Amino acid sequence: SMQASTFSLFRNTFVKEGIPGLYRGVSAPLVAVTPIFALSFWGYDMGKRVVKYADVGASTHVTEGGSYEFSIKQLVVAGGLSAIPTTVITAPSERIKCLLQVQANEIERGGKAKYTGMVDCGRQILREGGIRSLY
């Protein structure tokens, strides 16, 4: 039947391609995970600094020990700001992953490969459409 269960898809992929088939298309996001988390923590720290700097009544948020205490609203804004640098890595990584997954499906149907891998895919995207084509 055309309706396939998750388990049958898993089994068929495993039988045809083995363990590597289960991870097809995830190398781009796996490579990007470490810098994404590093950027996220850095972005959160920078966001907290921006929020603290923008706080006009900063003296009301200083504890007896002299440390600055953020409000929930300030922490939410800082968290939102942390997404900005993270997107710089995430967007190209996801774009490359999607293109490689689409290519793998086309190859299964007898099509030809356009990209030899993650780096080649990124280079071709940049060559064809510039930096904007990655985002």
mmCIF file of N, CA and C in Angstrom:
data_model
loop_
_atom_site.group_PDB
_atom_site.id
_atom_site.type_symbol
_atom_site.label_atom_id
_atom_site.label_comp_id
_atom_site.label_asym_id
_atom_site.label_seq_id
_atom_site.Cartn_x
_atom_site.Cartn_y
_atom_site.Cartn_z
ATOM 1 N N SER A 1 0.834 -1.199 0.000
ATOM 2 C CA SER A 1 0.000 0.000 0.000
ATOM 3 C C SER A 1 0.870 1.251 0.000
ATOM 4 N N MET A 2 0.315 2.355 -0.421
ATOM 5 C CA MET A 2 1.044 3.621 -0.470
ATOM 6 C C MET A 2 1.248 4.190 0.939
ATOM 7 N N GLN A 3 0.401 3.816 1.863
ATOM 8 C CA GLN A 3 0.496 4.292 3.237
ATOM 9 C C GLN A 3 1.562 3.471 3.962
ATOM 10 N N ALA A 4 2.680 4.097 4.288
ATOM 11 C CA ALA A 4 3.767 3.378 4.954
ATOM 12 C C ALA A 4 3.880 3.847 6.397
ATOM 13 N N SER A 5 4.127 2.911 7.276
ATOM 14 C CA SER A 5 4.305 3.275 8.675
ATOM 15 C C SER A 5 5.734 3.768 8.893
ATOM 16 N N THR A 6 5.923 4.440 9.982
ATOM 17 C CA THR A 6 7.255 4.922 10.327
ATOM 18 C C THR A 6 8.221 3.748 10.434
ATOM 19 N N PHE A 7 7.776 2.686 11.066
ATOM 20 C CA PHE A 7 8.643 1.515 11.235
ATOM 21 C C PHE A 7 8.999 0.881 9.900
ATOM 22 N N SER A 8 8.034 0.782 8.976
ATOM 23 C CA SER A 8 8.345 0.159 7.684
ATOM 24 C C SER A 8 9.318 1.031 6.883
ATOM 25 N N LEU A 9 9.194 2.350 6.964
ATOM 26 C CA LEU A 9 10.142 3.244 6.300
ATOM 27 C C LEU A 9 11.540 3.078 6.900
ATOM 28 N N PHE A 10 11.590 3.014 8.220
ATOM 29 C CA PHE A 10 12.856 2.800 8.931
ATOM 30 C C PHE A 10 13.487 1.484 8.481
ATOM 31 N N ARG A 11 12.700 0.414 8.485
ATOM 32 C CA ARG A 11 13.189 -0.918 8.108
ATOM 33 C C ARG A 11 13.675 -0.939 6.656
ATOM 34 N N ASN A 12 12.888 -0.386 5.744
ATOM 35 C CA ASN A 12 13.270 -0.383 4.325
ATOM 36 C C ASN A 12 14.556 0.400 4.090
ATOM 37 N N THR A 13 14.682 1.534 4.736
ATOM 38 C CA THR A 13 15.907 2.332 4.597
ATOM 39 C C THR A 13 17.095 1.557 5.141
ATOM 40 N N PHE A 14 16.916 0.938 6.286
ATOM 41 C CA PHE A 14 18.005 0.169 6.909
ATOM 42 C C PHE A 14 18.415 -1.007 6.028
ATOM 43 N N VAL A 15 17.446 -1.703 5.463
ATOM 44 C CA VAL A 15 17.743 -2.867 4.612
ATOM 45 C C VAL A 15 18.477 -2.429 3.345
ATOM 46 N N LYS A 16 18.017 -1.352 2.712
ATOM 47 C CA LYS A 16 18.620 -0.888 1.452
ATOM 48 C C LYS A 16 19.974 -0.222 1.642
ATOM 49 N N GLU A 17 20.111 0.606 2.701
ATOM 50 C CA GLU A 17 21.301 1.453 2.824
ATOM 51 C C GLU A 17 22.113 1.231 4.095
ATOM 52 N N GLY A 18 21.588 0.443 5.013
ATOM 53 C CA GLY A 18 22.298 0.208 6.268
ATOM 54 C C GLY A 18 22.243 1.430 7.175
ATOM 55 N N ILE A 19 23.124 1.440 8.175
ATOM 56 C CA ILE A 19 23.175 2.538 9.144
ATOM 57 C C ILE A 19 23.381 3.899 8.470
ATOM 58 N N PRO A 20 24.302 4.032 7.491
ATOM 59 C CA PRO A 20 24.504 5.353 6.869
ATOM 60 C C PRO A 20 23.226 5.936 6.254
ATOM 61 N N GLY A 21 22.343 5.084 5.762
ATOM 62 C CA GLY A 21 21.096 5.554 5.162
ATOM 63 C C GLY A 21 20.189 6.258 6.154
ATOM 64 N N LEU A 22 20.302 5.872 7.413
ATOM 65 C CA LEU A 22 19.470 6.496 8.448
ATOM 66 C C LEU A 22 19.922 7.924 8.756
ATOM 67 N N TYR A 23 21.163 8.236 8.372
ATOM 68 C CA TYR A 23 21.719 9.552 8.686
ATOM 69 C C TYR A 23 21.947 10.405 7.437
ATOM 70 N N ARG A 24 21.409 9.982 6.308
ATOM 71 C CA ARG A 24 21.601 10.727 5.063
ATOM 72 C C ARG A 24 21.063 12.150 5.214
ATOM 73 N N GLY A 25 21.881 13.124 4.848
ATOM 74 C CA GLY A 25 21.444 14.509 4.866
ATOM 75 C C GLY A 25 21.617 15.231 6.183
ATOM 76 N N VAL A 26 22.162 14.567 7.192
ATOM 77 C CA VAL A 26 22.293 15.246 8.484
ATOM 78 C C VAL A 26 23.710 15.733 8.773
ATOM 79 N N SER A 27 24.653 15.489 7.862
ATOM 80 C CA SER A 27 26.030 15.933 8.138
ATOM 81 C C SER A 27 26.128 17.450 8.255
ATOM 82 N N ALA A 28 25.397 18.173 7.419
ATOM 83 C CA ALA A 28 25.443 19.643 7.484
ATOM 84 C C ALA A 28 24.967 20.162 8.842
ATOM 85 N N PRO A 29 23.801 19.740 9.341
ATOM 86 C CA PRO A 29 23.394 20.246 10.652
ATOM 87 C C PRO A 29 24.266 19.733 11.801
ATOM 88 N N LEU A 30 24.804 18.501 11.688
ATOM 89 C CA LEU A 30 25.665 17.990 12.754
ATOM 90 C C LEU A 30 26.940 18.810 12.873
ATOM 91 N N VAL A 31 27.504 19.184 11.723
ATOM 92 C CA VAL A 31 28.718 19.996 11.721
ATOM 93 C C VAL A 31 28.427 21.371 12.319
ATOM 94 N N ALA A 32 27.213 21.858 12.117
ATOM 95 C CA ALA A 32 26.871 23.209 12.560
ATOM 96 C C ALA A 32 26.438 23.286 14.028
ATOM 97 N N VAL A 33 26.160 22.159 14.662
ATOM 98 C CA VAL A 33 25.614 22.189 16.027
ATOM 99 C C VAL A 33 26.534 22.886 17.025
ATOM 100 N N THR A 34 27.814 22.564 17.027
ATOM 101 C CA THR A 34 28.731 23.167 18.001
ATOM 102 C C THR A 34 28.816 24.677 17.850
ATOM 103 N N PRO A 35 29.067 25.186 16.645
ATOM 104 C CA PRO A 35 29.095 26.645 16.531
ATOM 105 C C PRO A 35 27.739 27.290 16.821
ATOM 106 N N ILE A 36 26.659 26.581 16.539
ATOM 107 C CA ILE A 36 25.338 27.145 16.820
ATOM 108 C C ILE A 36 25.167 27.344 18.326
ATOM 109 N N PHE A 37 25.518 26.332 19.111
ATOM 110 C CA PHE A 37 25.393 26.476 20.564
ATOM 111 C C PHE A 37 26.345 27.529 21.108
ATOM 112 N N ALA A 38 27.569 27.558 20.588
ATOM 113 C CA ALA A 38 28.523 28.574 21.023
ATOM 114 C C ALA A 38 27.985 29.969 20.715
ATOM 115 N N LEU A 39 27.470 30.150 19.511
ATOM 116 C CA LEU A 39 26.904 31.449 19.142
ATOM 117 C C LEU A 39 25.670 31.780 19.966
ATOM 118 N N SER A 40 24.874 30.778 20.272
ATOM 119 C CA SER A 40 23.668 31.004 21.057
ATOM 120 C C SER A 40 24.007 31.512 22.461
ATOM 121 N N PHE A 41 24.967 30.867 23.110
ATOM 122 C CA PHE A 41 25.371 31.314 24.450
ATOM 123 C C PHE A 41 26.008 32.699 24.397
ATOM 124 N N TRP A 42 26.855 32.921 23.381
ATOM 125 C CA TRP A 42 27.483 34.234 23.214
ATOM 126 C C TRP A 42 26.407 35.292 22.944
ATOM 127 N N GLY A 43 25.452 34.949 22.064
ATOM 128 C CA GLY A 43 24.366 35.881 21.742
ATOM 129 C C GLY A 43 23.518 36.205 22.952
ATOM 130 N N TYR A 44 23.294 35.217 23.806
ATOM 131 C CA TYR A 44 22.521 35.442 25.029
ATOM 132 C C TYR A 44 23.278 36.389 25.960
ATOM 133 N N ASP A 45 24.586 36.171 26.090
ATOM 134 C CA ASP A 45 25.405 37.053 26.917
ATOM 135 C C ASP A 45 25.384 38.475 26.366
ATOM 136 N N MET A 46 25.532 38.595 25.052
ATOM 137 C CA MET A 46 25.494 39.928 24.424
ATOM 138 C C MET A 46 24.110 40.557 24.600
ATOM 139 N N GLY A 47 23.069 39.738 24.472
ATOM 140 C CA GLY A 47 21.699 40.226 24.670
ATOM 141 C C GLY A 47 21.494 40.762 26.074
ATOM 142 N N LYS A 48 22.031 40.058 27.067
ATOM 143 C CA LYS A 48 21.925 40.535 28.450
ATOM 144 C C LYS A 48 22.677 41.847 28.631
ATOM 145 N N ARG A 49 23.832 41.980 27.977
ATOM 146 C CA ARG A 49 24.596 43.225 28.068
ATOM 147 C C ARG A 49 23.819 44.378 27.445
ATOM 148 N N VAL A 50 23.192 44.131 26.284
ATOM 149 C CA VAL A 50 22.401 45.163 25.607
ATOM 150 C C VAL A 50 21.235 45.582 26.486
ATOM 151 N N VAL A 51 20.529 44.586 27.037
ATOM 152 C CA VAL A 51 19.380 44.871 27.897
ATOM 153 C C VAL A 51 19.816 45.665 29.126
ATOM 154 N N LYS A 52 20.917 45.270 29.735
ATOM 155 C CA LYS A 52 21.420 45.973 30.923
ATOM 156 C C LYS A 52 21.823 47.403 30.566
ATOM 157 N N TYR A 53 22.504 47.560 29.428
ATOM 158 C CA TYR A 53 22.940 48.887 28.985
ATOM 159 C C TYR A 53 21.735 49.791 28.702
ATOM 160 N N ALA A 54 20.677 49.199 28.136
ATOM 161 C CA ALA A 54 19.479 49.965 27.781
ATOM 162 C C ALA A 54 18.590 50.266 28.980
ATOM 163 N N ASP A 55 18.874 49.655 30.116
ATOM 164 C CA ASP A 55 18.052 49.851 31.320
ATOM 165 C C ASP A 55 18.367 51.200 31.948
ATOM 166 N N VAL A 56 17.423 52.119 31.797
ATOM 167 C CA VAL A 56 17.621 53.478 32.314
ATOM 168 C C VAL A 56 17.630 53.484 33.840
ATOM 169 N N GLY A 57 16.760 52.720 34.454
ATOM 170 C CA GLY A 57 16.695 52.676 35.913
ATOM 171 C C GLY A 57 17.490 51.527 36.482
ATOM 172 N N ALA A 58 18.717 51.362 36.010
ATOM 173 C CA ALA A 58 19.558 50.215 36.368
ATOM 174 C C ALA A 58 19.773 50.079 37.868
ATOM 175 N N SER A 59 19.787 51.178 38.574
ATOM 176 C CA SER A 59 20.065 51.108 40.013
ATOM 177 C C SER A 59 18.989 50.334 40.762
ATOM 178 N N THR A 60 17.769 50.246 40.192
ATOM 179 C CA THR A 60 16.694 49.504 40.853
ATOM 180 C C THR A 60 16.863 47.994 40.711
ATOM 181 N N HIS A 61 17.733 47.554 39.792
ATOM 182 C CA HIS A 61 17.952 46.125 39.571
ATOM 183 C C HIS A 61 19.243 45.613 40.216
ATOM 184 N N VAL A 62 19.891 46.423 40.987
ATOM 185 C CA VAL A 62 21.138 46.022 41.631
ATOM 186 C C VAL A 62 20.812 45.480 43.021
ATOM 187 N N THR A 63 21.330 44.283 43.315
ATOM 188 C CA THR A 63 21.080 43.661 44.616
ATOM 189 C C THR A 63 22.010 44.259 45.676
ATOM 190 N N GLU A 64 21.788 43.846 46.928
ATOM 191 C CA GLU A 64 22.631 44.330 48.026
ATOM 192 C C GLU A 64 24.096 43.955 47.812
ATOM 193 N N GLY A 65 24.340 42.821 47.179
ATOM 194 C CA GLY A 65 25.708 42.367 46.924
ATOM 195 C C GLY A 65 26.366 43.102 45.761
ATOM 196 N N GLY A 66 25.623 43.949 45.087
ATOM 197 C CA GLY A 66 26.182 44.735 43.994
ATOM 198 C C GLY A 66 26.019 44.114 42.619
ATOM 199 N N SER A 67 25.389 42.935 42.529
ATOM 200 C CA SER A 67 25.197 42.323 41.208
ATOM 201 C C SER A 67 23.871 42.781 40.601
ATOM 202 N N TYR A 68 23.812 42.750 39.294
ATOM 203 C CA TYR A 68 22.625 43.185 38.557
ATOM 204 C C TYR A 68 21.636 42.033 38.478
ATOM 205 N N GLU A 69 20.370 42.293 38.745
ATOM 206 C CA GLU A 69 19.333 41.260 38.691
ATOM 207 C C GLU A 69 18.382 41.564 37.540
ATOM 208 N N PHE A 70 18.315 40.653 36.570
ATOM 209 C CA PHE A 70 17.468 40.835 35.396
ATOM 210 C C PHE A 70 16.028 40.455 35.689
ATOM 211 N N SER A 71 15.088 41.191 35.103
ATOM 212 C CA SER A 71 13.672 40.826 35.199
ATOM 213 C C SER A 71 13.390 39.742 34.155
ATOM 214 N N ILE A 72 12.254 39.084 34.291
ATOM 215 C CA ILE A 72 11.867 38.050 33.330
ATOM 216 C C ILE A 72 11.758 38.670 31.931
ATOM 217 N N LYS A 73 11.180 39.840 31.833
ATOM 218 C CA LYS A 73 11.020 40.516 30.549
ATOM 219 C C LYS A 73 12.388 40.771 29.903
ATOM 220 N N GLN A 74 13.336 41.195 30.695
ATOM 221 C CA GLN A 74 14.687 41.453 30.183
ATOM 222 C C GLN A 74 15.346 40.154 29.686
ATOM 223 N N LEU A 75 15.157 39.085 30.430
ATOM 224 C CA LEU A 75 15.734 37.798 30.028
ATOM 225 C C LEU A 75 15.097 37.285 28.737
ATOM 226 N N VAL A 76 13.799 37.527 28.569
ATOM 227 C CA VAL A 76 13.117 37.123 27.335
ATOM 228 C C VAL A 76 13.683 37.901 26.150
ATOM 229 N N VAL A 77 13.887 39.198 26.324
ATOM 230 C CA VAL A 77 14.456 40.019 25.251
ATOM 231 C C VAL A 77 15.886 39.550 24.937
ATOM 232 N N ALA A 78 16.677 39.297 25.971
ATOM 233 C CA ALA A 78 18.053 38.814 25.772
ATOM 234 C C ALA A 78 18.047 37.483 25.033
ATOM 235 N N GLY A 79 17.126 36.598 25.376
ATOM 236 C CA GLY A 79 16.999 35.313 24.695
ATOM 237 C C GLY A 79 16.619 35.493 23.230
ATOM 238 N N GLY A 80 15.721 36.422 22.970
ATOM 239 C CA GLY A 80 15.341 36.715 21.588
ATOM 240 C C GLY A 80 16.513 37.249 20.783
ATOM 241 N N LEU A 81 17.304 38.102 21.395
ATOM 242 C CA LEU A 81 18.477 38.654 20.711
ATOM 243 C C LEU A 81 19.516 37.573 20.420
ATOM 244 N N SER A 82 19.547 36.533 21.243
ATOM 245 C CA SER A 82 20.532 35.466 21.035
ATOM 246 C C SER A 82 20.284 34.705 19.738
ATOM 247 N N ALA A 83 19.067 34.780 19.205
ATOM 248 C CA ALA A 83 18.744 34.072 17.967
ATOM 249 C C ALA A 83 19.378 34.724 16.744
ATOM 250 N N ILE A 84 19.722 35.993 16.850
ATOM 251 C CA ILE A 84 20.257 36.700 15.681
ATOM 252 C C ILE A 84 21.575 36.088 15.203
ATOM 253 N N PRO A 85 22.600 35.976 16.052
ATOM 254 C CA PRO A 85 23.833 35.373 15.538
ATOM 255 C C PRO A 85 23.689 33.880 15.219
ATOM 256 N N THR A 86 22.802 33.197 15.905
ATOM 257 C CA THR A 86 22.590 31.772 15.664
ATOM 258 C C THR A 86 22.076 31.528 14.244
ATOM 259 N N THR A 87 21.221 32.415 13.777
ATOM 260 C CA THR A 87 20.641 32.286 12.445
ATOM 261 C C THR A 87 21.702 32.348 11.351
ATOM 262 N N VAL A 88 22.787 33.059 11.625
ATOM 263 C CA VAL A 88 23.870 33.181 10.646
ATOM 264 C C VAL A 88 24.419 31.799 10.273
ATOM 265 N N ILE A 89 24.464 30.877 11.216
ATOM 266 C CA ILE A 89 24.960 29.519 10.965
ATOM 267 C C ILE A 89 23.826 28.577 10.557
ATOM 268 N N THR A 90 22.697 28.686 11.226
ATOM 269 C CA THR A 90 21.601 27.741 11.021
ATOM 270 C C THR A 90 21.025 27.797 9.615
ATOM 271 N N ALA A 91 20.773 28.972 9.103
ATOM 272 C CA ALA A 91 20.114 29.096 7.797
ATOM 273 C C ALA A 91 20.915 28.432 6.673
ATOM 274 N N PRO A 92 22.213 28.726 6.510
ATOM 275 C CA PRO A 92 22.953 28.047 5.442
ATOM 276 C C PRO A 92 23.037 26.532 5.641
ATOM 277 N N SER A 93 23.191 26.105 6.887
ATOM 278 C CA SER A 93 23.269 24.686 7.191
ATOM 279 C C SER A 93 21.988 23.969 6.770
ATOM 280 N N GLU A 94 20.854 24.546 7.097
ATOM 281 C CA GLU A 94 19.568 23.939 6.735
ATOM 282 C C GLU A 94 19.349 23.954 5.230
ATOM 283 N N ARG A 95 19.758 25.021 4.587
ATOM 284 C CA ARG A 95 19.618 25.120 3.117
ATOM 285 C C ARG A 95 20.420 24.008 2.446
ATOM 286 N N ILE A 96 21.664 23.828 2.856
ATOM 287 C CA ILE A 96 22.515 22.788 2.285
ATOM 288 C C ILE A 96 21.927 21.406 2.570
ATOM 289 N N LYS A 97 21.465 21.186 3.790
ATOM 290 C CA LYS A 97 20.875 19.896 4.153
ATOM 291 C C LYS A 97 19.682 19.573 3.262
ATOM 292 N N CYS A 98 18.805 20.538 3.073
ATOM 293 C CA CYS A 98 17.613 20.303 2.249
ATOM 294 C C CYS A 98 17.978 20.000 0.802
ATOM 295 N N LEU A 99 18.925 20.751 0.247
ATOM 296 C CA LEU A 99 19.342 20.506 -1.138
ATOM 297 C C LEU A 99 19.950 19.110 -1.291
ATOM 298 N N LEU A 100 20.749 18.678 -0.328
ATOM 299 C CA LEU A 100 21.354 17.344 -0.404
ATOM 300 C C LEU A 100 20.308 16.239 -0.246
ATOM 301 N N GLN A 101 19.287 16.475 0.583
ATOM 302 C CA GLN A 101 18.229 15.479 0.736
ATOM 303 C C GLN A 101 17.387 15.373 -0.533
ATOM 304 N N VAL A 102 17.088 16.514 -1.144
ATOM 305 C CA VAL A 102 16.337 16.502 -2.403
ATOM 306 C C VAL A 102 17.149 15.788 -3.479
ATOM 307 N N GLN A 103 18.444 16.086 -3.524
ATOM 308 C CA GLN A 103 19.319 15.440 -4.501
ATOM 309 C C GLN A 103 19.329 13.921 -4.295
ATOM 310 N N ALA A 104 19.395 13.474 -3.055
ATOM 311 C CA ALA A 104 19.410 12.030 -2.775
ATOM 312 C C ALA A 104 18.132 11.369 -3.293
ATOM 313 N N ASN A 105 17.004 12.051 -3.140
ATOM 314 C CA ASN A 105 15.740 11.508 -3.649
ATOM 315 C C ASN A 105 15.738 11.462 -5.176
ATOM 316 N N GLU A 106 16.322 12.470 -5.810
ATOM 317 C CA GLU A 106 16.399 12.497 -7.278
ATOM 318 C C GLU A 106 17.315 11.380 -7.788
ATOM 319 N N ILE A 107 18.411 11.131 -7.089
ATOM 320 C CA ILE A 107 19.338 10.062 -7.476
ATOM 321 C C ILE A 107 18.642 8.703 -7.388
ATOM 322 N N GLU A 108 17.834 8.530 -6.346
ATOM 323 C CA GLU A 108 17.093 7.264 -6.193
ATOM 324 C C GLU A 108 16.180 7.006 -7.383
ATOM 325 N N ARG A 109 15.682 8.088 -7.986
ATOM 326 C CA ARG A 109 14.779 7.957 -9.132
ATOM 327 C C ARG A 109 15.538 7.936 -10.462
ATOM 328 N N GLY A 110 16.867 7.824 -10.396
ATOM 329 C CA GLY A 110 17.659 7.735 -11.612
ATOM 330 C C GLY A 110 18.271 9.042 -12.082
ATOM 331 N N GLY A 111 18.121 10.108 -11.308
ATOM 332 C CA GLY A 111 18.681 11.402 -11.686
ATOM 333 C C GLY A 111 20.176 11.469 -11.413
ATOM 334 N N LYS A 112 20.780 12.572 -11.843
ATOM 335 C CA LYS A 112 22.218 12.760 -11.646
ATOM 336 C C LYS A 112 22.475 13.667 -10.455
ATOM 337 N N ALA A 113 23.611 13.440 -9.820
ATOM 338 C CA ALA A 113 24.009 14.266 -8.678
ATOM 339 C C ALA A 113 24.585 15.590 -9.165
ATOM 340 N N LYS A 114 24.135 16.670 -8.561
ATOM 341 C CA LYS A 114 24.677 17.990 -8.873
ATOM 342 C C LYS A 114 25.814 18.335 -7.910
ATOM 343 N N TYR A 115 25.687 17.863 -6.658
ATOM 344 C CA TYR A 115 26.661 18.184 -5.617
ATOM 345 C C TYR A 115 27.393 16.919 -5.184
ATOM 346 N N THR A 116 28.693 17.050 -4.897
ATOM 347 C CA THR A 116 29.451 15.894 -4.420
ATOM 348 C C THR A 116 29.428 15.787 -2.909
ATOM 349 N N GLY A 117 28.969 16.813 -2.231
ATOM 350 C CA GLY A 117 28.891 16.801 -0.776
ATOM 351 C C GLY A 117 28.533 18.176 -0.239
ATOM 352 N N MET A 118 28.656 18.304 1.074
ATOM 353 C CA MET A 118 28.272 19.519 1.783
ATOM 354 C C MET A 118 29.047 20.754 1.307
ATOM 355 N N VAL A 119 30.357 20.641 1.259
ATOM 356 C CA VAL A 119 31.197 21.792 0.894
ATOM 357 C C VAL A 119 30.954 22.172 -0.562
ATOM 358 N N ASP A 120 30.885 21.168 -1.436
ATOM 359 C CA ASP A 120 30.633 21.435 -2.850
ATOM 360 C C ASP A 120 29.279 22.119 -3.038
ATOM 361 N N CYS A 121 28.294 21.665 -2.312
ATOM 362 C CA CYS A 121 26.962 22.259 -2.376
ATOM 363 C C CYS A 121 27.026 23.736 -1.980
ATOM 364 N N GLY A 122 27.687 24.031 -0.868
ATOM 365 C CA GLY A 122 27.828 25.413 -0.417
ATOM 366 C C GLY A 122 28.536 26.287 -1.441
ATOM 367 N N ARG A 123 29.603 25.753 -2.018
ATOM 368 C CA ARG A 123 30.363 26.514 -3.034
ATOM 369 C C ARG A 123 29.510 26.814 -4.259
ATOM 370 N N GLN A 124 28.782 25.797 -4.728
ATOM 371 C CA GLN A 124 27.950 26.009 -5.912
ATOM 372 C C GLN A 124 26.826 27.007 -5.646
ATOM 373 N N ILE A 125 26.227 26.930 -4.474
ATOM 374 C CA ILE A 125 25.171 27.880 -4.121
ATOM 375 C C ILE A 125 25.731 29.299 -4.146
ATOM 376 N N LEU A 126 26.894 29.483 -3.531
ATOM 377 C CA LEU A 126 27.523 30.816 -3.501
ATOM 378 C C LEU A 126 27.875 31.288 -4.909
ATOM 379 N N ARG A 127 28.411 30.404 -5.729
ATOM 380 C CA ARG A 127 28.805 30.760 -7.097
ATOM 381 C C ARG A 127 27.579 31.147 -7.929
ATOM 382 N N GLU A 128 26.477 30.407 -7.761
ATOM 383 C CA GLU A 128 25.289 30.641 -8.577
ATOM 384 C C GLU A 128 24.466 31.835 -8.120
ATOM 385 N N GLY A 129 24.344 32.040 -6.805
ATOM 386 C CA GLY A 129 23.435 33.092 -6.342
ATOM 387 C C GLY A 129 23.997 34.035 -5.312
ATOM 388 N N GLY A 130 25.275 33.863 -4.971
ATOM 389 C CA GLY A 130 25.872 34.736 -3.968
ATOM 390 C C GLY A 130 25.429 34.382 -2.552
ATOM 391 N N ILE A 131 25.848 35.198 -1.609
ATOM 392 C CA ILE A 131 25.572 34.937 -0.183
ATOM 393 C C ILE A 131 24.072 34.926 0.121
ATOM 394 N N ARG A 132 23.309 35.731 -0.602
ATOM 395 C CA ARG A 132 21.854 35.787 -0.352
ATOM 396 C C ARG A 132 21.164 34.454 -0.629
ATOM 397 N N SER A 133 21.740 33.641 -1.522
ATOM 398 C CA SER A 133 21.107 32.363 -1.856
ATOM 399 C C SER A 133 21.252 31.328 -0.742
ATOM 400 N N LEU A 134 22.126 31.610 0.219
ATOM 401 C CA LEU A 134 22.268 30.708 1.374
ATOM 402 C C LEU A 134 21.208 30.980 2.446
ATOM 403 N N TYR A 135 20.568 32.149 2.371
ATOM 404 C CA TYR A 135 19.604 32.538 3.420
ATOM 405 C C TYR A 135 18.187 32.608 2.948
#
